[in-house]
PDB file of C-alpha atoms in Angstrom:
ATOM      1  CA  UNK A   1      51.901 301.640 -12.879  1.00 76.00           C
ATOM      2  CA  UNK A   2      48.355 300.073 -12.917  1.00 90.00           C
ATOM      3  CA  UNK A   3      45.461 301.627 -11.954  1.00 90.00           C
ATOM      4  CA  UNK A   4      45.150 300.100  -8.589  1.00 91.00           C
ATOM      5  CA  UNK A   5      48.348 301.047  -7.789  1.00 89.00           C
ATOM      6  CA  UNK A   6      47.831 304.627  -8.760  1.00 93.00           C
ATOM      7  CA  UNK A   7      45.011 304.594  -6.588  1.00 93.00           C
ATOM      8  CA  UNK A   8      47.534 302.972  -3.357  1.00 91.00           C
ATOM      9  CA  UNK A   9      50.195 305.147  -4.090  1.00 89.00           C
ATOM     10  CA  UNK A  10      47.331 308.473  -3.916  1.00 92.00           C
ATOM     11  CA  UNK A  11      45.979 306.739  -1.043  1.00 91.00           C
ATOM     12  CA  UNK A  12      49.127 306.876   0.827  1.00 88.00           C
ATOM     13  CA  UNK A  13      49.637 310.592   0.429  1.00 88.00           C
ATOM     14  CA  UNK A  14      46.085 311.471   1.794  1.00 90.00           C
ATOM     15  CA  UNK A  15      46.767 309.360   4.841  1.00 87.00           C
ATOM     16  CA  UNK A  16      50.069 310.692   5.398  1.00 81.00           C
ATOM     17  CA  UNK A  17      48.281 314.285   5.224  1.00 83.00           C
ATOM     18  CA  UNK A  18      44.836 314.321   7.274  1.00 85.00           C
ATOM     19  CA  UNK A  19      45.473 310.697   8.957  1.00 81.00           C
ATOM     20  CA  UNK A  20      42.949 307.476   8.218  1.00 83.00           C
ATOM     21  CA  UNK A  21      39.663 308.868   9.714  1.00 83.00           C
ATOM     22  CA  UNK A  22      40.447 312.379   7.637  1.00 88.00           C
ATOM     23  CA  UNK A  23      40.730 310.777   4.590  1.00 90.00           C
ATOM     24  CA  UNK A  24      37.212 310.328   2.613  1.00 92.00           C
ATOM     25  CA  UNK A  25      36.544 308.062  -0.288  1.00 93.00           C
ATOM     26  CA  UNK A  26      34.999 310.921  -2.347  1.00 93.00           C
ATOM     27  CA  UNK A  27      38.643 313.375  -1.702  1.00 94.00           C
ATOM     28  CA  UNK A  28      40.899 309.950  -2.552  1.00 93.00           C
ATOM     29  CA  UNK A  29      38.734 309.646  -5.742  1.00 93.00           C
ATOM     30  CA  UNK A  30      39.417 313.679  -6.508  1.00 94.00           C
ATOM     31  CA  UNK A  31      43.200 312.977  -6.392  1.00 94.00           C
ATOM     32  CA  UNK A  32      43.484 309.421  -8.209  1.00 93.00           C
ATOM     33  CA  UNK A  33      41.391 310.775 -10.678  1.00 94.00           C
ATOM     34  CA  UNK A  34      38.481 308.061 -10.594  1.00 94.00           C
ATOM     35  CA  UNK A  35      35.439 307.844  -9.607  1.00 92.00           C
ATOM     36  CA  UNK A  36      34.124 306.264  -6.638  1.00 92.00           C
ATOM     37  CA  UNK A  37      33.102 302.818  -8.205  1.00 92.00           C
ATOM     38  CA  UNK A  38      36.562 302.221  -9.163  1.00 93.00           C
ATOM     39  CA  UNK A  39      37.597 302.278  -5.279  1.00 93.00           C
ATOM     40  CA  UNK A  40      35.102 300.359  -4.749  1.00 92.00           C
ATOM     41  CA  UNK A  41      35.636 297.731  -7.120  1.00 92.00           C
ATOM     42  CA  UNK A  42      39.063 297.294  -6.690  1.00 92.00           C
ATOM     43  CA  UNK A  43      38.810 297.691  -2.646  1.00 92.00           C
ATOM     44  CA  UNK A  44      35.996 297.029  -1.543  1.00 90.00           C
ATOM     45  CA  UNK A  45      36.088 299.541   1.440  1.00 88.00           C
ATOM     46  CA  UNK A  46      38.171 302.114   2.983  1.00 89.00           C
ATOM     47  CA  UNK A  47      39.309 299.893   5.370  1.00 86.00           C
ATOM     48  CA  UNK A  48      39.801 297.008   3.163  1.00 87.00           C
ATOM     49  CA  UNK A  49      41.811 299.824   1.043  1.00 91.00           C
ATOM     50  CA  UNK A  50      43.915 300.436   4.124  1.00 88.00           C
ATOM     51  CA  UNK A  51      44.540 296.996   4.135  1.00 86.00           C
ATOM     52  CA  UNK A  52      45.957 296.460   1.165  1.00 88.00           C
ATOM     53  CA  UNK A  53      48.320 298.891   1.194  1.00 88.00           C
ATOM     54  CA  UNK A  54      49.781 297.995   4.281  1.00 88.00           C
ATOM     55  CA  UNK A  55      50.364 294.535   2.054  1.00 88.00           C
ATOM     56  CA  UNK A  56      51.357 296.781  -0.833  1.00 85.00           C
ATOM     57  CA  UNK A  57      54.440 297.883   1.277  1.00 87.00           C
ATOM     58  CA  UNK A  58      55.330 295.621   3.999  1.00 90.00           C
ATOM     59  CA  UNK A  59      55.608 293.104   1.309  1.00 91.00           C
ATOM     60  CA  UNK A  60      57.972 294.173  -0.074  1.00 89.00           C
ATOM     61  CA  UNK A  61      60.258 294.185   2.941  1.00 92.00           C
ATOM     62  CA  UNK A  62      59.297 290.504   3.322  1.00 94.00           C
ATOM     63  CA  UNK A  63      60.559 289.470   0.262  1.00 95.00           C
ATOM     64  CA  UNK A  64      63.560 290.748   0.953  1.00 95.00           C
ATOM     65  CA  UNK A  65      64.110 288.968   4.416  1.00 95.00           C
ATOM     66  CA  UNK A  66      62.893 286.005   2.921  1.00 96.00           C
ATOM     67  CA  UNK A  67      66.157 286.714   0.306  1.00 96.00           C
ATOM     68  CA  UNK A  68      68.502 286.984   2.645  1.00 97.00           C
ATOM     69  CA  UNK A  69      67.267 283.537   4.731  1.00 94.00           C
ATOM     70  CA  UNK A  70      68.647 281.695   1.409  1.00 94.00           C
ATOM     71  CA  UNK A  71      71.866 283.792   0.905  1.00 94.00           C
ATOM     72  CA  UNK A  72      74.705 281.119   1.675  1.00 96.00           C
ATOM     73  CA  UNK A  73      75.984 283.318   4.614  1.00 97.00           C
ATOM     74  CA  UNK A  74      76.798 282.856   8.787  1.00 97.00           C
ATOM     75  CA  UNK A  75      73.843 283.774  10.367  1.00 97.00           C
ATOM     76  CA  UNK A  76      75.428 287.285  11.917  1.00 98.00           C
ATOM     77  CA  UNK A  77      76.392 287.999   7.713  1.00 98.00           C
ATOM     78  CA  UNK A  78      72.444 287.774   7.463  1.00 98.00           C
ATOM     79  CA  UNK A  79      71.621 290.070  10.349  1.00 98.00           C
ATOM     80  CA  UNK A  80      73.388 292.383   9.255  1.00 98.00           C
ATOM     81  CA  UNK A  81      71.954 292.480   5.844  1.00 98.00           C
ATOM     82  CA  UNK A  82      68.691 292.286   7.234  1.00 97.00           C
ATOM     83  CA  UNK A  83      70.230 295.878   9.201  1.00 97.00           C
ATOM     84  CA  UNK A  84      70.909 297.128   6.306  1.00 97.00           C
ATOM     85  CA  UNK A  85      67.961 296.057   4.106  1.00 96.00           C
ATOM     86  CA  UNK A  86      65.552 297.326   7.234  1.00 95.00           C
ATOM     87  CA  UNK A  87      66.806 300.936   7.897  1.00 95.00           C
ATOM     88  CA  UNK A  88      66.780 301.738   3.847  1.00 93.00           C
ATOM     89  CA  UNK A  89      63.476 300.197   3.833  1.00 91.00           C
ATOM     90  CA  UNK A  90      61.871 302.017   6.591  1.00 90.00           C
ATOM     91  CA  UNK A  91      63.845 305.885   5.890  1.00 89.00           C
ATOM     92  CA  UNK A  92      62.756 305.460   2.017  1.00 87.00           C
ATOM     93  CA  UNK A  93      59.466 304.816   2.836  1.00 84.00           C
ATOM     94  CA  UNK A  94      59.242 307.122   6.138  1.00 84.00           C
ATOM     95  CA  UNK A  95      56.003 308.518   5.438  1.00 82.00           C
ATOM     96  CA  UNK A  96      53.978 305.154   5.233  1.00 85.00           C
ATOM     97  CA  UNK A  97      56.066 304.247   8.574  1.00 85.00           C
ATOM     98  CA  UNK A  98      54.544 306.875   9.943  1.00 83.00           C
ATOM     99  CA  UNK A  99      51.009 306.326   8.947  1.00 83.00           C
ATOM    100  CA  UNK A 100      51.000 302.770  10.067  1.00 84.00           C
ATOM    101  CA  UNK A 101      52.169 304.193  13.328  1.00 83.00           C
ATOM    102  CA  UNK A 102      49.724 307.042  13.918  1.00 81.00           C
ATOM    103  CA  UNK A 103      47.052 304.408  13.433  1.00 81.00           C
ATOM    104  CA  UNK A 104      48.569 301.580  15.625  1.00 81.00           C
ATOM    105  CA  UNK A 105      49.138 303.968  18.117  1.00 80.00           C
ATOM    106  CA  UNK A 106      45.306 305.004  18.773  1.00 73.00           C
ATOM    107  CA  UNK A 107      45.195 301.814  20.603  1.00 62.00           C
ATOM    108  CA  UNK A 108      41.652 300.723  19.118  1.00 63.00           C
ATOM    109  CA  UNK A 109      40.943 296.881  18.851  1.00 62.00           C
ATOM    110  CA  UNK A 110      39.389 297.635  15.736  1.00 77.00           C
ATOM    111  CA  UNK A 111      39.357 295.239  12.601  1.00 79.00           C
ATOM    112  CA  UNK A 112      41.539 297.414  10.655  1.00 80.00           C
ATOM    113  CA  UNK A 113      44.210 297.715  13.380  1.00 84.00           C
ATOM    114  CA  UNK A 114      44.407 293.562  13.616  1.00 85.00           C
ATOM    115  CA  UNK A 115      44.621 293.650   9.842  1.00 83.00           C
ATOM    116  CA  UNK A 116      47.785 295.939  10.066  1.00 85.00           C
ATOM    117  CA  UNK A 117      49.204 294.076  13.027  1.00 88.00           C
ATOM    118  CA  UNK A 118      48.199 290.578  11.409  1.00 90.00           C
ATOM    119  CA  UNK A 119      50.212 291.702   8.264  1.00 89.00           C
ATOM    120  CA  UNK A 120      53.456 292.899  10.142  1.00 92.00           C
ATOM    121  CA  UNK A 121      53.685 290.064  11.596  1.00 94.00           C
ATOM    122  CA  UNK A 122      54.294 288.283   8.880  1.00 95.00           C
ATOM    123  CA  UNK A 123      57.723 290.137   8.717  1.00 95.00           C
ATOM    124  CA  UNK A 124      58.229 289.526  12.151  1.00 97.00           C
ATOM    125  CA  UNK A 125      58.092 285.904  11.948  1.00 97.00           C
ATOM    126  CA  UNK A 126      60.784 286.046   9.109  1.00 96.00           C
ATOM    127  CA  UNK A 127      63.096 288.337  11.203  1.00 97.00           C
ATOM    128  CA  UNK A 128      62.557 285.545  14.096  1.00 97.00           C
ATOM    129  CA  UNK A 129      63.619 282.474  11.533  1.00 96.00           C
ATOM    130  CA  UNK A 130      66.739 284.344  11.086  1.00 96.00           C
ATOM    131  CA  UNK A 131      67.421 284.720  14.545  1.00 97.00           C
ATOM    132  CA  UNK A 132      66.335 281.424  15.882  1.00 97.00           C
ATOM    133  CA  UNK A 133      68.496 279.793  13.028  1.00 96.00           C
ATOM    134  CA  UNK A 134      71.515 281.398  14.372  1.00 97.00           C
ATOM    135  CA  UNK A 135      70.240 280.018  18.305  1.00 97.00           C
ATOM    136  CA  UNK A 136      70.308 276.558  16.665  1.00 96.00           C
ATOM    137  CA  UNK A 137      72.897 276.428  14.786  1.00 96.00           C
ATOM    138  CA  UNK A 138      74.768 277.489  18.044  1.00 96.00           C
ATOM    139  CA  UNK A 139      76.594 280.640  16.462  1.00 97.00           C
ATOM    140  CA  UNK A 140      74.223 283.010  18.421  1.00 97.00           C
ATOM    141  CA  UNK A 141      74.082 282.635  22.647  1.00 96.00           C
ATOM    142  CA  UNK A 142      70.230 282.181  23.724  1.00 96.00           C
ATOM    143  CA  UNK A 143      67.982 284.957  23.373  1.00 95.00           C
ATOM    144  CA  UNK A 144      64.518 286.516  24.149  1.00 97.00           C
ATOM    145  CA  UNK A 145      64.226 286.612  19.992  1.00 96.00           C
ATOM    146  CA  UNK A 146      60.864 288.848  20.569  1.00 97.00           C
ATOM    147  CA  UNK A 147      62.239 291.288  22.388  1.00 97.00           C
ATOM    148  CA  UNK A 148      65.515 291.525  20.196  1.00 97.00           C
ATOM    149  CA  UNK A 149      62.731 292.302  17.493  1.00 97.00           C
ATOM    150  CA  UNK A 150      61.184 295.289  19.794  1.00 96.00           C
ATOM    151  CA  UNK A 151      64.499 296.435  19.823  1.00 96.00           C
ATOM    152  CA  UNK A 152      65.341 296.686  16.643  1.00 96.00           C
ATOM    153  CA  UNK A 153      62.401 298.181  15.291  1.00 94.00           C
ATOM    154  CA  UNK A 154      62.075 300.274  18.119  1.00 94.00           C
ATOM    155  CA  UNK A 155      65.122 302.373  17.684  1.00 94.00           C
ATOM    156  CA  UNK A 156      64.167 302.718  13.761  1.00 92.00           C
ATOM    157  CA  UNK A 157      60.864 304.067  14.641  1.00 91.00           C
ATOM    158  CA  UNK A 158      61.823 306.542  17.204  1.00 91.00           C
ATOM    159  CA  UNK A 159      64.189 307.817  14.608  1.00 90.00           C
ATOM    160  CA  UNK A 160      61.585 308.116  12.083  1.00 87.00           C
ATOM    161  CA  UNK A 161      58.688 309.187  14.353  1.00 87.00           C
ATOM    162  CA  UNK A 162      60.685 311.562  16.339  1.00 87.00           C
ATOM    163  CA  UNK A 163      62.766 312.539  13.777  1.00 84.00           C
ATOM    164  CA  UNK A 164      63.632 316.863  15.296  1.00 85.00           C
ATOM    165  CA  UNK A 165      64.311 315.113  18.960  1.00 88.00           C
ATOM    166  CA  UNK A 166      66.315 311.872  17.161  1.00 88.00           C
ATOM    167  CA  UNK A 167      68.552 314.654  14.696  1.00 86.00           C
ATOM    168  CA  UNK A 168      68.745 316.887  17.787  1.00 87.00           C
ATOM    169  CA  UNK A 169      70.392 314.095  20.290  1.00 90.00           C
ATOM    170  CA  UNK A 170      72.812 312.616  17.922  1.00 90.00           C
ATOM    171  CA  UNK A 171      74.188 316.552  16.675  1.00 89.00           C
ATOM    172  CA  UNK A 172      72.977 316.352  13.114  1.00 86.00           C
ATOM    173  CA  UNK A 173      72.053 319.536  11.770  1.00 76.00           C
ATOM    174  CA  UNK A 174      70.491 318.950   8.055  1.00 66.00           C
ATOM    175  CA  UNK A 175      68.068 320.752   5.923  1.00 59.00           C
ATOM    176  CA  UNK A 176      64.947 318.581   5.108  1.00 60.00           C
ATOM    177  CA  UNK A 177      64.911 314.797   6.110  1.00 71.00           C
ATOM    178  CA  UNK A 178      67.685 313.353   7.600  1.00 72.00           C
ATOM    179  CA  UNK A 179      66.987 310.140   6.322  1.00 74.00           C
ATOM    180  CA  UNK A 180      68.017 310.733   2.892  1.00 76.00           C
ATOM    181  CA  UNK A 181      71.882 311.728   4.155  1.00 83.00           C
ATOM    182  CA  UNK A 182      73.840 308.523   3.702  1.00 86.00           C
ATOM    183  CA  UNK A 183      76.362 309.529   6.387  1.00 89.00           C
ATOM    184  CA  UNK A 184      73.537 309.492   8.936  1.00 89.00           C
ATOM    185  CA  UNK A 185      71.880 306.092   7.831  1.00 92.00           C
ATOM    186  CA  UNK A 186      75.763 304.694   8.068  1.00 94.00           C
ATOM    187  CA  UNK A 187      75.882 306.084  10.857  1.00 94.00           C
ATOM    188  CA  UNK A 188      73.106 304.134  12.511  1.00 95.00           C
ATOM    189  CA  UNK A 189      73.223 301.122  10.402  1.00 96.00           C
ATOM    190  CA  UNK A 190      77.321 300.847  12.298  1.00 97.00           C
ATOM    191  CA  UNK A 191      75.771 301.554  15.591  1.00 97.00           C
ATOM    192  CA  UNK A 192      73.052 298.808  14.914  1.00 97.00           C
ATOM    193  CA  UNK A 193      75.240 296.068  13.902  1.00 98.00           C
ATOM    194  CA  UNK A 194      77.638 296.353  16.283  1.00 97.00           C
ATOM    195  CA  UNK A 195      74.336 296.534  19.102  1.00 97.00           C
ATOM    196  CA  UNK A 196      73.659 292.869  17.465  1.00 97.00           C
ATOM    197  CA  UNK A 197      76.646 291.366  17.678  1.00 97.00           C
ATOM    198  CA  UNK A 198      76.835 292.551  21.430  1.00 96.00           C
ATOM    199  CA  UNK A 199      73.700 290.829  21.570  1.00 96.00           C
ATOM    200  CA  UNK A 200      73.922 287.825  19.634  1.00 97.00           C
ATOM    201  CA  UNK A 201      77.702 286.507  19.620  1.00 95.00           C
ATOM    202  CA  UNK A 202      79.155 284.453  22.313  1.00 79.00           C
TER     203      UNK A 202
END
């Protein structure tokens, strides 16, 4: 792991803990290990720092959409990789999920909130290739794409944001996360897919 990742991957416990405003510079330095002027240097700012790993993770993710658009496949075969792909995505990295959503969610117009919403929507303009593609190509009916979107990652993030009221509505009783049992991930990747195709298909 480089340096600068170090520093992302320290970065992203601290916000997970105290939030984005109770994380300082000086207490991220403390735990990577460096000293200010290496933040600095590599980030710039805190916000900048923010920034970039929002990038650091969501990229990810994109490449992996961007995968499945090539995969010689009908265009429901690549929804429902994209399912799958998503909801391990998202549940493995829960914690940053959360974090991007605790800041979105202040509802500031701020510069760092348009650089996290300017960077997912990268990712949401991949999802919406794959779904237009199927609109075209006639093997999907027409759809409000956007709101398909909305509804996709909506259900993943109440699961992951309200995790204790999710597990308590669907009976699972787990110790710990229940994103790491792969009968509960099946579970909703199943109910997902088959949400999609009642969508999508003619």
């Amino acid at each position: 792991m480089t340096k600068k990742d170090h520093i992302l991957e320290c970065a992203e416990e601290l916000f997970a803990e105290n939030g984005y405003d109770g994380t300082s510079v000086r207490a991220l330095a403390q735990k990577a290990g460096v000293n200010i002027a290496m933040i600095s240097y590599y980030f710039g700012s805190k916000e900048e720092l923010f920034a970039n790993l929002v990038e650091y993770r969501v990229s990810v993710l994109r490449e992996r959409i961007q995968g499945i658009q090539k995969v010689d496949a009908s265009s429901m075969e690549k929804m429902e990789r994209l399912i799958d792909v998503y909801v391990d995505r998202i549940f493995s990295q829960f914690r940053f999920h959360r974090i991007l959503h605790r800041q979105i969610s202040l509802q500031r117009r701020s510069e760092l909130n348009e650089l996290i919403i300017q960077v997912l929507m990268k990712n949401v303009d991949e999802v919406r290739k794959l779904i237009n593609e199927g609109i075209e190509s006639g093997e999907f009916r027409k759809i409000d794409a956007d709101l398909l979107i909305v509804t996709l990652t909506g259900t993943v993030s109440q699961l992951t944001l309200s995790s204790a009221l999710s597990s308590r509505i669907m009976g699972v009783e787990t110790e710990g996360c229940y994103f790491k049992d792969d009968q509960v991930t099946d579970r909703i990747k199943v109910y997902m897919k088959d949400l999609v195709s009642q969508l999508l298909l003619k």
